[in-house]
Short mmCIF file of N, CA and C in Angstrom, two decimals:
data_model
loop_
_atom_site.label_atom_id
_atom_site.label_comp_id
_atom_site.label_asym_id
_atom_site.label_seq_id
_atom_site.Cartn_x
_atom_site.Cartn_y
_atom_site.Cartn_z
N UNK Y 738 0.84 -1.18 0.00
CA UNK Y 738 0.00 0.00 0.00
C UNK Y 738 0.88 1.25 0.00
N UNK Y 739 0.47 2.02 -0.97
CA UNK Y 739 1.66 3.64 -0.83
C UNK Y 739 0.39 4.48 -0.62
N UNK Y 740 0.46 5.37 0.51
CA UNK Y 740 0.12 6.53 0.94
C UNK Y 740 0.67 7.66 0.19
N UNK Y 741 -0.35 9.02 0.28
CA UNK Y 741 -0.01 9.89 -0.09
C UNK Y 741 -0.44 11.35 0.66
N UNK Y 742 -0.28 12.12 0.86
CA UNK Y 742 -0.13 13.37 1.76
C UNK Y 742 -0.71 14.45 0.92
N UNK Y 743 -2.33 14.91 1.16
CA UNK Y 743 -2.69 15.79 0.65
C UNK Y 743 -2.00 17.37 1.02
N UNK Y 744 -2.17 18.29 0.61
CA UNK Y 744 -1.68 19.51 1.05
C UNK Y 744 -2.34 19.97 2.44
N UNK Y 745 -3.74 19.60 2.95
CA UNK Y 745 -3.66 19.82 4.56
C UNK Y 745 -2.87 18.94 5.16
N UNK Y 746 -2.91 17.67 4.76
CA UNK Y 746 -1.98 16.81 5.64
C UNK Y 746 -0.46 17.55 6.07
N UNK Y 747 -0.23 17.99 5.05
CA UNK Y 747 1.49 18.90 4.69
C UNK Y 747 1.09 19.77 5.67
N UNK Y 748 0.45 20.58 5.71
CA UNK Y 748 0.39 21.90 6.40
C UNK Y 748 -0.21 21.23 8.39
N UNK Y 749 -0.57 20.11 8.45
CA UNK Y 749 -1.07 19.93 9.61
C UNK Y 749 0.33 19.46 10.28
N UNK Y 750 1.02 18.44 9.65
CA UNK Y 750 2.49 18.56 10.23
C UNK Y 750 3.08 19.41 9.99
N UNK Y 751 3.38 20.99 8.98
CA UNK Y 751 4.25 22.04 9.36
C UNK Y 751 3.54 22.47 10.68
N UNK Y 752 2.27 22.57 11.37
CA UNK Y 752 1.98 23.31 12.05
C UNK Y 752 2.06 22.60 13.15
N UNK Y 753 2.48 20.95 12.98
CA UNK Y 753 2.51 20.18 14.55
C UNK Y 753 3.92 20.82 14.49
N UNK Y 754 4.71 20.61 13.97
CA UNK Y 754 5.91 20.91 13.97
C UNK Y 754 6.67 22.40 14.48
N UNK Y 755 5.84 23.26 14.79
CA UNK Y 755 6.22 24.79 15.58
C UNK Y 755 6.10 24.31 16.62
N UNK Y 756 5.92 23.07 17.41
CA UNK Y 756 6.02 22.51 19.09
C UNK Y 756 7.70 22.30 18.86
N UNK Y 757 8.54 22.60 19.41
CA UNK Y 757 9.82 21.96 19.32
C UNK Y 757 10.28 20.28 19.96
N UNK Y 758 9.26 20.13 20.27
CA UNK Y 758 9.31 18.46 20.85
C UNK Y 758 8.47 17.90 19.96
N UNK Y 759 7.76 17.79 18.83
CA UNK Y 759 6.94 17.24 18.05
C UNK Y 759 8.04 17.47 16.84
N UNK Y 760 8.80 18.57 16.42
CA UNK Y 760 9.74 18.74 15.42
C UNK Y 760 10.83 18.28 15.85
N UNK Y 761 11.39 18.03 16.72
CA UNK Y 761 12.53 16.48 16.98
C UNK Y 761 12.06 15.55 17.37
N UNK Y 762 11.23 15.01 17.41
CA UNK Y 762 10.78 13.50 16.99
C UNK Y 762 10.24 14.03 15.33
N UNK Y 763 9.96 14.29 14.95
CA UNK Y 763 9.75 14.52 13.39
C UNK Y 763 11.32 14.18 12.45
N UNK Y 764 11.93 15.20 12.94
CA UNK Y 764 13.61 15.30 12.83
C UNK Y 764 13.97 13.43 13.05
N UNK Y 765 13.89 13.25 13.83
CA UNK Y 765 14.62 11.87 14.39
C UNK Y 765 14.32 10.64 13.81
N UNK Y 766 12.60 10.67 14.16
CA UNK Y 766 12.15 9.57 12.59
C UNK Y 766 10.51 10.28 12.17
N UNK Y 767 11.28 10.92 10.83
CA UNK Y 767 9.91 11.12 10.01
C UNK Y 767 8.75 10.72 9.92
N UNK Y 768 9.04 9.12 9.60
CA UNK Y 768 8.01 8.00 9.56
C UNK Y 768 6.56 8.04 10.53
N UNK Y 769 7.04 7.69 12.08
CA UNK Y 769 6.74 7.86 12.98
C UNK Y 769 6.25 9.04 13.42
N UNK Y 770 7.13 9.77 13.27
CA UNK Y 770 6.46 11.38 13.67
C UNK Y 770 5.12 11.84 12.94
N UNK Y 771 5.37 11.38 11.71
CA UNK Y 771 3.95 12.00 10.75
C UNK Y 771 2.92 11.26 11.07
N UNK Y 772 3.02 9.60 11.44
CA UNK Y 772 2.13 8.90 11.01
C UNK Y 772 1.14 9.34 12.85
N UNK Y 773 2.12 9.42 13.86
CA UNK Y 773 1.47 9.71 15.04
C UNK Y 773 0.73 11.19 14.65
N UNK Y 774 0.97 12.16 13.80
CA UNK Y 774 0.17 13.37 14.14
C UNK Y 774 -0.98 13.29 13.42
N UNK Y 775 -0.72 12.77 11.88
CA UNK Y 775 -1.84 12.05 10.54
C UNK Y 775 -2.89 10.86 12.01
N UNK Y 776 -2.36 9.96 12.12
CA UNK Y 776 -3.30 9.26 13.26
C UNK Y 776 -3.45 8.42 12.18
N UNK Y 777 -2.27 8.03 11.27
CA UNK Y 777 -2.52 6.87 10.27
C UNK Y 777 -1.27 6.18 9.73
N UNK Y 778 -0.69 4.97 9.25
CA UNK Y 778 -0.02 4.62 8.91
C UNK Y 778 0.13 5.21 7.09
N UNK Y 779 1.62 5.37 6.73
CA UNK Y 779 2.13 6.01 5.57
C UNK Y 779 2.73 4.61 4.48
N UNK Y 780 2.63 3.84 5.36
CA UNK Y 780 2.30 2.39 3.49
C UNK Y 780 3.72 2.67 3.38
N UNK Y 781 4.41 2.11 2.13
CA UNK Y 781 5.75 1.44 1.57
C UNK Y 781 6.49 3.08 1.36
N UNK Y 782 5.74 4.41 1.28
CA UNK Y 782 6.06 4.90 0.55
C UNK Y 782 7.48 5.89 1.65
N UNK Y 783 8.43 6.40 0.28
CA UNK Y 783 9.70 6.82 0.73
C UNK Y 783 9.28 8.25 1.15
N UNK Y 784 9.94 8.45 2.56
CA UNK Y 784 9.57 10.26 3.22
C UNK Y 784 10.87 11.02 3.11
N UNK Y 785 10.94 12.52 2.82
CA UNK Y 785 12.09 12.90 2.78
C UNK Y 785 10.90 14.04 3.56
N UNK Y 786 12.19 14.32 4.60
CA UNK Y 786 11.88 15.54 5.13
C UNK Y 786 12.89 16.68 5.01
N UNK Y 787 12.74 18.13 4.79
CA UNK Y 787 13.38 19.33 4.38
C UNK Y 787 12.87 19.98 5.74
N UNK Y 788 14.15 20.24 5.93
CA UNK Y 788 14.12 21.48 7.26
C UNK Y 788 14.60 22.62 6.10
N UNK Y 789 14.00 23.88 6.21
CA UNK Y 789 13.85 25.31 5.56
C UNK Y 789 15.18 25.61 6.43
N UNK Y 790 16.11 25.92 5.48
CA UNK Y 790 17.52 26.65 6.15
C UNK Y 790 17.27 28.31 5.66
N UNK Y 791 18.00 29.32 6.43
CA UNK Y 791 17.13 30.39 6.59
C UNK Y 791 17.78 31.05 4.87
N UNK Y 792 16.90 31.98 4.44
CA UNK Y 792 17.51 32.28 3.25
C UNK Y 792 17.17 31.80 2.36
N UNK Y 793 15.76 30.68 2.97
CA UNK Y 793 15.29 30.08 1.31
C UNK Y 793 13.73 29.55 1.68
N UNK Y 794 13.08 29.40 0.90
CA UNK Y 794 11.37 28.98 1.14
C UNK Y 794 11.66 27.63 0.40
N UNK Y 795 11.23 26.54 1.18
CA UNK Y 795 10.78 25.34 0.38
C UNK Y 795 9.60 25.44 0.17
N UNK Y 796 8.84 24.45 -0.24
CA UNK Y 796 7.72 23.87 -0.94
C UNK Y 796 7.69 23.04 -1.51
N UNK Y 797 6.94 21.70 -1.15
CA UNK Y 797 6.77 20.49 -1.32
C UNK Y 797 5.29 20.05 -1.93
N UNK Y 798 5.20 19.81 -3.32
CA UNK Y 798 4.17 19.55 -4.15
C UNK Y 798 3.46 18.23 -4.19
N UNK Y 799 2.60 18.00 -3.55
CA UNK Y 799 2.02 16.65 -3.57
C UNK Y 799 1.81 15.91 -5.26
N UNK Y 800 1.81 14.53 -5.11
CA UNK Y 800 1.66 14.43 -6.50
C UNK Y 800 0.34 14.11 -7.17
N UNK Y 801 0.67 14.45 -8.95
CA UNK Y 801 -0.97 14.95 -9.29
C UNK Y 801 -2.43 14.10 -9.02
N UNK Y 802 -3.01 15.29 -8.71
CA UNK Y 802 -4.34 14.55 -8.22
C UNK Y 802 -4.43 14.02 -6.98
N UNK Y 803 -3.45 14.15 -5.90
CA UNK Y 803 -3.32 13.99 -4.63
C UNK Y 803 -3.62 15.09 -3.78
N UNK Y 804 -3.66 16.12 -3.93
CA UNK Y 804 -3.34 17.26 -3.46
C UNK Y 804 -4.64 17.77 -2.60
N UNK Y 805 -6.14 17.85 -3.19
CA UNK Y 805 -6.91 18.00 -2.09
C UNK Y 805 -7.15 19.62 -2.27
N UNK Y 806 -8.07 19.80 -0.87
CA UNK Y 806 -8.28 21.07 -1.03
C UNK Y 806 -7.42 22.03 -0.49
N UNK Y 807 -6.85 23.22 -0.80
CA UNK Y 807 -6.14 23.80 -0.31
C UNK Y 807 -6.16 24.66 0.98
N UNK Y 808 -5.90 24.34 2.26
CA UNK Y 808 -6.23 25.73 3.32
C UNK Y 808 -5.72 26.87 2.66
N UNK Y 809 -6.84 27.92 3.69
CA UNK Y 809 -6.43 29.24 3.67
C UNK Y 809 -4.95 29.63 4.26
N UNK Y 810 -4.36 30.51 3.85
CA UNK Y 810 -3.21 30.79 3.82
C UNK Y 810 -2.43 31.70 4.81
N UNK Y 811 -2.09 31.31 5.88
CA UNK Y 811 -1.44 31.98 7.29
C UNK Y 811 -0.32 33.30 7.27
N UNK Y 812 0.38 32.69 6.38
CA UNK Y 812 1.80 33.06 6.34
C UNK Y 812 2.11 33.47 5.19
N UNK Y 813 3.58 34.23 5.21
CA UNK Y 813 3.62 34.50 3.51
C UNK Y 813 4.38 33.19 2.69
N UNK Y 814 4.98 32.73 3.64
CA UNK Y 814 5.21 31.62 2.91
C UNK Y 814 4.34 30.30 2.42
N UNK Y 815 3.06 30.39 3.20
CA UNK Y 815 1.58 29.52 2.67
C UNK Y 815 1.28 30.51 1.69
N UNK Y 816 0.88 31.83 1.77
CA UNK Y 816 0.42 32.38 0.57
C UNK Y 816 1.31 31.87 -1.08
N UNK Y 817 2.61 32.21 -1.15
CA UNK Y 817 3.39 31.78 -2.30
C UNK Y 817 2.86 30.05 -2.98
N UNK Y 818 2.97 29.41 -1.49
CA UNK Y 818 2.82 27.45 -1.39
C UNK Y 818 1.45 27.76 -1.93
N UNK Y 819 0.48 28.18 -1.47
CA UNK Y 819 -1.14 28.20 -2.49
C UNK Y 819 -1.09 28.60 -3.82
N UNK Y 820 -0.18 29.26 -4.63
CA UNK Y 820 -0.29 30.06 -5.80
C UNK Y 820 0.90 28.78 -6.70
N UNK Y 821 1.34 28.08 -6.04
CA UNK Y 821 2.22 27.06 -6.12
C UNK Y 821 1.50 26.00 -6.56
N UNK Y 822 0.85 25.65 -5.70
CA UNK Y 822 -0.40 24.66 -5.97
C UNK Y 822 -1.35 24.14 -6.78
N UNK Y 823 -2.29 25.55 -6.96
CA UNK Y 823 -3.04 25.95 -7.72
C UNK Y 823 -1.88 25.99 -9.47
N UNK Y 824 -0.99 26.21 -9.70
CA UNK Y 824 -0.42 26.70 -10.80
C UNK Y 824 0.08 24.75 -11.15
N UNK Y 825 0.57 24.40 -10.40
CA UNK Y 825 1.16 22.94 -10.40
C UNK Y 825 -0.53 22.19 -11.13
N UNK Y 826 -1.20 22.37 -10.76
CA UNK Y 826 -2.56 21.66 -11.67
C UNK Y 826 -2.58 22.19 -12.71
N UNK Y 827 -3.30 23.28 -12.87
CA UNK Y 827 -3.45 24.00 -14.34
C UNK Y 827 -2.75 24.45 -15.23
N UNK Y 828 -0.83 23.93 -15.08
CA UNK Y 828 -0.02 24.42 -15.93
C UNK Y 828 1.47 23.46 -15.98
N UNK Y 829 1.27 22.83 -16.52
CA UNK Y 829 2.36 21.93 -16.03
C UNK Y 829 3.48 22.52 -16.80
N UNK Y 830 3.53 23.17 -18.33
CA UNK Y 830 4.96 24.29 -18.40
C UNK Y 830 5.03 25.35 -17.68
N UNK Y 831 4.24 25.78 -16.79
CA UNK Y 831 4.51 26.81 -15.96
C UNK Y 831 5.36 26.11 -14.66
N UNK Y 832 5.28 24.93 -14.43
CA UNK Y 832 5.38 23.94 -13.40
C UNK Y 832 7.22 23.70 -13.99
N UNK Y 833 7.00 23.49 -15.53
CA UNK Y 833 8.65 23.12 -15.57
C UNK Y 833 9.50 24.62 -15.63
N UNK Y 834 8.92 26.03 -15.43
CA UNK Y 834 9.50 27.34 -14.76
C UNK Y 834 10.01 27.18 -13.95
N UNK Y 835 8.69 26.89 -12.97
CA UNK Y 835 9.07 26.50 -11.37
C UNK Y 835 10.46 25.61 -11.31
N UNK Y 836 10.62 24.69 -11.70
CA UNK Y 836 11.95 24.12 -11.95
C UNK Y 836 12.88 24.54 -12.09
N UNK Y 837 12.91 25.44 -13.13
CA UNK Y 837 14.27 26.01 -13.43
C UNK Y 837 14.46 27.37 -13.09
N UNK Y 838 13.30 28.25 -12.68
CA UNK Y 838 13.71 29.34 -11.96
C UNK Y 838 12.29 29.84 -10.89
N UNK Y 839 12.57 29.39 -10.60
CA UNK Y 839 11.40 29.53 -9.31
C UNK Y 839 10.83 30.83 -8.95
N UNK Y 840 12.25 31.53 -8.89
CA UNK Y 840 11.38 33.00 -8.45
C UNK Y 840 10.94 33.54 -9.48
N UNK Y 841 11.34 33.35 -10.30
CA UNK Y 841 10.75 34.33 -11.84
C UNK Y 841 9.49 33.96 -12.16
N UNK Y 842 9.27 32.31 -11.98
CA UNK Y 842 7.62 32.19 -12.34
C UNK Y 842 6.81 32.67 -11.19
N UNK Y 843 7.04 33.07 -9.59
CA UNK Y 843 6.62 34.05 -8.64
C UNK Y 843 6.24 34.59 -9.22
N UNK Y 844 7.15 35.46 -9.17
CA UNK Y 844 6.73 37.04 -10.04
C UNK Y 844 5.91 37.07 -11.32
N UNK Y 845 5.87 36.36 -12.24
CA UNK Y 845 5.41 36.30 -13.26
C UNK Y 845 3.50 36.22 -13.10
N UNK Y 846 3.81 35.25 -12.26
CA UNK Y 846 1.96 34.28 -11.69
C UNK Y 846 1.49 35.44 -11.50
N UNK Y 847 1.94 36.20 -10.29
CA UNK Y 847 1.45 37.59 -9.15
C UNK Y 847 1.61 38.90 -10.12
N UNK Y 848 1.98 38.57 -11.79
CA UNK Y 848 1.72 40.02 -12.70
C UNK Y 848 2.88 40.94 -11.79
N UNK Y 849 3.71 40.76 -11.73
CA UNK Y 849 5.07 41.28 -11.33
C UNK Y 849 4.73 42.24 -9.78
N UNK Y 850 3.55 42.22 -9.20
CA UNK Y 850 3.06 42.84 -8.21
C UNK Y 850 3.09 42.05 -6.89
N UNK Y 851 3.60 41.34 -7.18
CA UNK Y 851 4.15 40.30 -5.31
C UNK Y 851 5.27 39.67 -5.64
N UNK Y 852 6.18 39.93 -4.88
CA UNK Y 852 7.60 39.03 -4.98
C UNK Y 852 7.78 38.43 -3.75
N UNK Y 853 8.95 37.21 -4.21
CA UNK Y 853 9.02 36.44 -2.83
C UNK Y 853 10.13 37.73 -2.28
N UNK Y 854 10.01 37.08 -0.26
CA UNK Y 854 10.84 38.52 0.34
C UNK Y 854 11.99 38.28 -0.83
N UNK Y 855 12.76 39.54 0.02
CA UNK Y 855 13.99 39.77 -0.83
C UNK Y 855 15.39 39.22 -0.58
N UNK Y 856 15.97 38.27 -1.56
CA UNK Y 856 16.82 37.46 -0.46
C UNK Y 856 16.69 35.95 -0.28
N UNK Y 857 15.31 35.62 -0.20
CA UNK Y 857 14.62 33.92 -0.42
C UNK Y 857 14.49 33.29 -1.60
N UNK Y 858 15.60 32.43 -1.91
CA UNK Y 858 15.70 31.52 -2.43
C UNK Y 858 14.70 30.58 -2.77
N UNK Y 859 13.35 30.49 -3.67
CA UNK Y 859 13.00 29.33 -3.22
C UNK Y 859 13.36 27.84 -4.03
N UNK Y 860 13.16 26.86 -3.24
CA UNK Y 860 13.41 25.41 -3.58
C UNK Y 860 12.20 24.54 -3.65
N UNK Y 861 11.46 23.75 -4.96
CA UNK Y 861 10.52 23.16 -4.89
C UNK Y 861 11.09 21.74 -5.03
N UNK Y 862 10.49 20.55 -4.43
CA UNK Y 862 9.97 19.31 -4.34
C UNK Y 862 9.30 18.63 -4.59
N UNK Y 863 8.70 17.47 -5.49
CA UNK Y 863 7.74 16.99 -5.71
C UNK Y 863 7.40 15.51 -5.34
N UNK Y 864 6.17 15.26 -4.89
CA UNK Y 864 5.93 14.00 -4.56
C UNK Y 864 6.34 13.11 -5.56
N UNK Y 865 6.77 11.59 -5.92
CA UNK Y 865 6.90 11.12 -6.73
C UNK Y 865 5.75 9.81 -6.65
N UNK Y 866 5.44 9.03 -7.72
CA UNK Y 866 4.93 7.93 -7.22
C UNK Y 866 5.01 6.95 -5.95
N UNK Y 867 6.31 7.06 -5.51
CA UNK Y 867 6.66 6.22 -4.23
C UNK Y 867 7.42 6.87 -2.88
N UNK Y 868 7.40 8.08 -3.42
CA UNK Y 868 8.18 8.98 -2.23
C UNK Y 868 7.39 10.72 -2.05
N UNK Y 869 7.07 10.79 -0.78
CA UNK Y 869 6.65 12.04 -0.59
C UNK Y 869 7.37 13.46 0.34
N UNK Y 870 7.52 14.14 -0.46
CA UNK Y 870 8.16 15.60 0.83
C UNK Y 870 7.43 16.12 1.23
N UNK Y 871 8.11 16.43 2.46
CA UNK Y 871 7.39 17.21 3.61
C UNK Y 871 8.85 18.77 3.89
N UNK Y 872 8.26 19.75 4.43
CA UNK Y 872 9.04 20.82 4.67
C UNK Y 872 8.72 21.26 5.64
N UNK Y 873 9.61 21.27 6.58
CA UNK Y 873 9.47 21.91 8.05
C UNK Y 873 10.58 23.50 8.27
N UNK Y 874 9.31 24.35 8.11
CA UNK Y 874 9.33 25.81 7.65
C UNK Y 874 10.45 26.38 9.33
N UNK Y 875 10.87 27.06 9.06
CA UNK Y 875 12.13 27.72 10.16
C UNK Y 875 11.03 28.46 11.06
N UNK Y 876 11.33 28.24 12.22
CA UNK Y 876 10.50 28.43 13.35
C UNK Y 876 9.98 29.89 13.27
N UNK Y 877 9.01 30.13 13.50
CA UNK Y 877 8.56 31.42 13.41
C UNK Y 877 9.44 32.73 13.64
N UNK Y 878 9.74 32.32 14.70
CA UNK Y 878 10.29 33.25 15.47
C UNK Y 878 11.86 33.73 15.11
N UNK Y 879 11.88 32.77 13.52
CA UNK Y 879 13.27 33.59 13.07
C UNK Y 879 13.07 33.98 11.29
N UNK Y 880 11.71 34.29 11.11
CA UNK Y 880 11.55 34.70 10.06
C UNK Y 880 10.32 35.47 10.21
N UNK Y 881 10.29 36.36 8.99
CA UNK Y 881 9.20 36.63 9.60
C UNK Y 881 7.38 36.63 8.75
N UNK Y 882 6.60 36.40 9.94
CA UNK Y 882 6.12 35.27 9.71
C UNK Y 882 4.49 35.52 9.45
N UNK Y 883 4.26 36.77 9.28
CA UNK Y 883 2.91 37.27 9.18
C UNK Y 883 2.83 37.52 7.83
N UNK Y 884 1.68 37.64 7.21
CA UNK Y 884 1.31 38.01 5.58
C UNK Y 884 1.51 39.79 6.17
N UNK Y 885 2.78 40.20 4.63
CA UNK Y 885 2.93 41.32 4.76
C UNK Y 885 1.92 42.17 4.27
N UNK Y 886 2.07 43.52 3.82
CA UNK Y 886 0.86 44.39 3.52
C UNK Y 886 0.41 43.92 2.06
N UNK Y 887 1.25 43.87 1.43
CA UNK Y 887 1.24 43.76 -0.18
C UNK Y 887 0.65 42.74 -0.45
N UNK Y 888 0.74 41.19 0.27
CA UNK Y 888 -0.43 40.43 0.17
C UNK Y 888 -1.77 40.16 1.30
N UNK Y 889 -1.49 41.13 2.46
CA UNK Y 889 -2.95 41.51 3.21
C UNK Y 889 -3.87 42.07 2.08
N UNK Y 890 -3.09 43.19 1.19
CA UNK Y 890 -4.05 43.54 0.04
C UNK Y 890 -5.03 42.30 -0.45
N UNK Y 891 -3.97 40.94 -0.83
CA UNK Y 891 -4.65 40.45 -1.88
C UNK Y 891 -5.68 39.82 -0.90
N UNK Y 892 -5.68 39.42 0.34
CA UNK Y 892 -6.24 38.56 0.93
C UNK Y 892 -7.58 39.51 1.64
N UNK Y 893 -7.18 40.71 1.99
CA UNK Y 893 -8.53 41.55 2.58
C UNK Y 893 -9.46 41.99 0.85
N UNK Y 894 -8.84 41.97 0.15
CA UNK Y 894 -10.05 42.11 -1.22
C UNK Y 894 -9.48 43.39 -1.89
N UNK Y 895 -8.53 43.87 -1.65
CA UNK Y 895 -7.59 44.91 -2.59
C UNK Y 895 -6.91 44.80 -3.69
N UNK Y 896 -6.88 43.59 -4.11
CA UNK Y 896 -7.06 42.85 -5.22
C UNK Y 896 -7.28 41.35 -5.07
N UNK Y 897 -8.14 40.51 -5.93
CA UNK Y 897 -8.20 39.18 -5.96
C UNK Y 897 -7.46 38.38 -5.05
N UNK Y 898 -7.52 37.24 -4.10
CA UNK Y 898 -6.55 36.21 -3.53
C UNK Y 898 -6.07 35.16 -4.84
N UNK Y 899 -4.86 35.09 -5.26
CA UNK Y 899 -4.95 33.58 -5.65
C UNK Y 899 -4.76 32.78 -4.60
N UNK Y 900 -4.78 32.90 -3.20
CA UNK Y 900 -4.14 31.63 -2.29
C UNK Y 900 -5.57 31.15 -2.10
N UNK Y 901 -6.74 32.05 -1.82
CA UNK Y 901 -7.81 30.94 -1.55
C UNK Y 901 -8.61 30.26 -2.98
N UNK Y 902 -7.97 30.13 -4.22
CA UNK Y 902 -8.72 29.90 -5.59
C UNK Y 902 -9.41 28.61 -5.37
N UNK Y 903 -8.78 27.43 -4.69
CA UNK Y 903 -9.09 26.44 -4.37
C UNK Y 903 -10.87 25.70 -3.41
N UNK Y 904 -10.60 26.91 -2.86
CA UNK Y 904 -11.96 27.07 -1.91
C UNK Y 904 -13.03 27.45 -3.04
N UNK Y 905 -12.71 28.27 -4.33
CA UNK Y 905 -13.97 28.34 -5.39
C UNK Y 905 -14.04 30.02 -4.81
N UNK Y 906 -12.93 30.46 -4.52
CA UNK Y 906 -13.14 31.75 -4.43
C UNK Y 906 -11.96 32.62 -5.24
N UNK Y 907 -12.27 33.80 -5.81
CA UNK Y 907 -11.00 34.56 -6.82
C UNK Y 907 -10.27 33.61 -7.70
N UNK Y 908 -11.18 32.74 -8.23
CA UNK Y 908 -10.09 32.19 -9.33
C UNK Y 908 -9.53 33.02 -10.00
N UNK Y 909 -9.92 34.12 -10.43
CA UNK Y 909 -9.55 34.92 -11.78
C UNK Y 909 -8.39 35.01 -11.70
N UNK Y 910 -7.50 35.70 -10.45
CA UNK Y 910 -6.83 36.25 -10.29
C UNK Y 910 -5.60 35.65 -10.79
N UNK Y 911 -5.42 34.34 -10.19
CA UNK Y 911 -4.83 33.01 -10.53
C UNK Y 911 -4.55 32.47 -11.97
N UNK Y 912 -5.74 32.73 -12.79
CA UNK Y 912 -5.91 32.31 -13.85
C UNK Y 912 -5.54 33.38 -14.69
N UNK Y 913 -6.13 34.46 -14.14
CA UNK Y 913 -5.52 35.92 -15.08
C UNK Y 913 -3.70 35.59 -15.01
N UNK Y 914 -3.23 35.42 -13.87
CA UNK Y 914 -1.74 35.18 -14.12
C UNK Y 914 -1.17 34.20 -14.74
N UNK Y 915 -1.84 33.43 -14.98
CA UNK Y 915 -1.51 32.03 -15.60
C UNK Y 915 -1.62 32.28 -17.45
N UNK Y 916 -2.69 32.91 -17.75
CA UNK Y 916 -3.32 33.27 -19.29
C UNK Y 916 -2.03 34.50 -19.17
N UNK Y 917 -2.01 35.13 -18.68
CA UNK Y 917 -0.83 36.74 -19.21
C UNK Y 917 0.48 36.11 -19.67
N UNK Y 918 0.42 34.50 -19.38
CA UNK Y 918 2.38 33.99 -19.61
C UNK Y 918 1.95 33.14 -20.84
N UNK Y 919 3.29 33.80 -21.85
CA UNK Y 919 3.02 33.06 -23.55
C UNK Y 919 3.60 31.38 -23.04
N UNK Y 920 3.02 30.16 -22.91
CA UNK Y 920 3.87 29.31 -22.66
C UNK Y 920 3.64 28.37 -23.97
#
């Protein structure tokens, strides 16, 4: 049996994982750690876990058609991971961007009007048929960790959200960035 890790599942262990005693047993054995917070066994399949070293945003892409519905978006680094998401379904050459330059298809999605901070590297991951990533985001308290103004805009209604498109709300916005790129 191979298990697979929808995107709340992902986000329910980044968020067990801000306990620092739930993120070293996570650290120590993956396996175990996820399957006690999931409250389920994870099948044959291979876990790689990514600790976020500071200076860079991971993101870990479930694989297709696994993925589920997307939560609403906490952080700025969930906001980017939702627009990530959403773009990983409906564009798979936008998806091989993401590959080869990550921040540029950022910027590109968000119509050059949201960038990742300045400085963050990001690094994507993808589930494979038999192996899934997980990313355990750098503790709050050394990044920082609130949705800044520029996407409070998008999220209070100052322009469109793409992070909640998933919920069946502001697709456009998402899609408007997706249609503006010649691919």
């Amino acid at each position: 049996m191979t298990a697979f890790l929808s995107i709340a599942d992902k986000r329910h262990i980044e968020e067990a994982a801000a306990d620092p005693a739930v993120r070293s047993s996570l650290i120590t054995d993956p396996r175990r750690g996820m399957e006690r917070i999931l409250g389920r066994p994870l099948g044959d399949v291979g876990i790689h876990l990514h600790e976020e070293p500071a200076g860079a945003m991971y993101f870990a892409l479930p694989a297709p058609g696994q993925g589920g519905a997307v939560p609403e978006a906490r952080t700025r680094r969930q906001f980017f991971e939702n627009m990530l998401f959403e773009m990983a379904e409906r564009s798979p050459a936008l998806l091989r961007q993401a590959e080869t330059d990550p921040r540029r298809m950022f910027f590109d999605l968000t119509g050059n009007d949201v960038d990742l901070p300045p400085g963050h590297q990001p690094v994507i991951f993808a589930d494979g048929p038999s192996e899934i990533h997980v990313v355990l985001p750098q503790p709050s308290e050394s990044i920082e960790d609130e949705l800044p103004d520029d996407l409070l805009e998008f999220v209070a209604g100052g322009a469109p959200s793409p992070c909640n498109s998933r919920a069946g709300e502001n697709k456009s916005s998402v899609a408007a960035g997706l249609d503006k790129l010649s691919l």
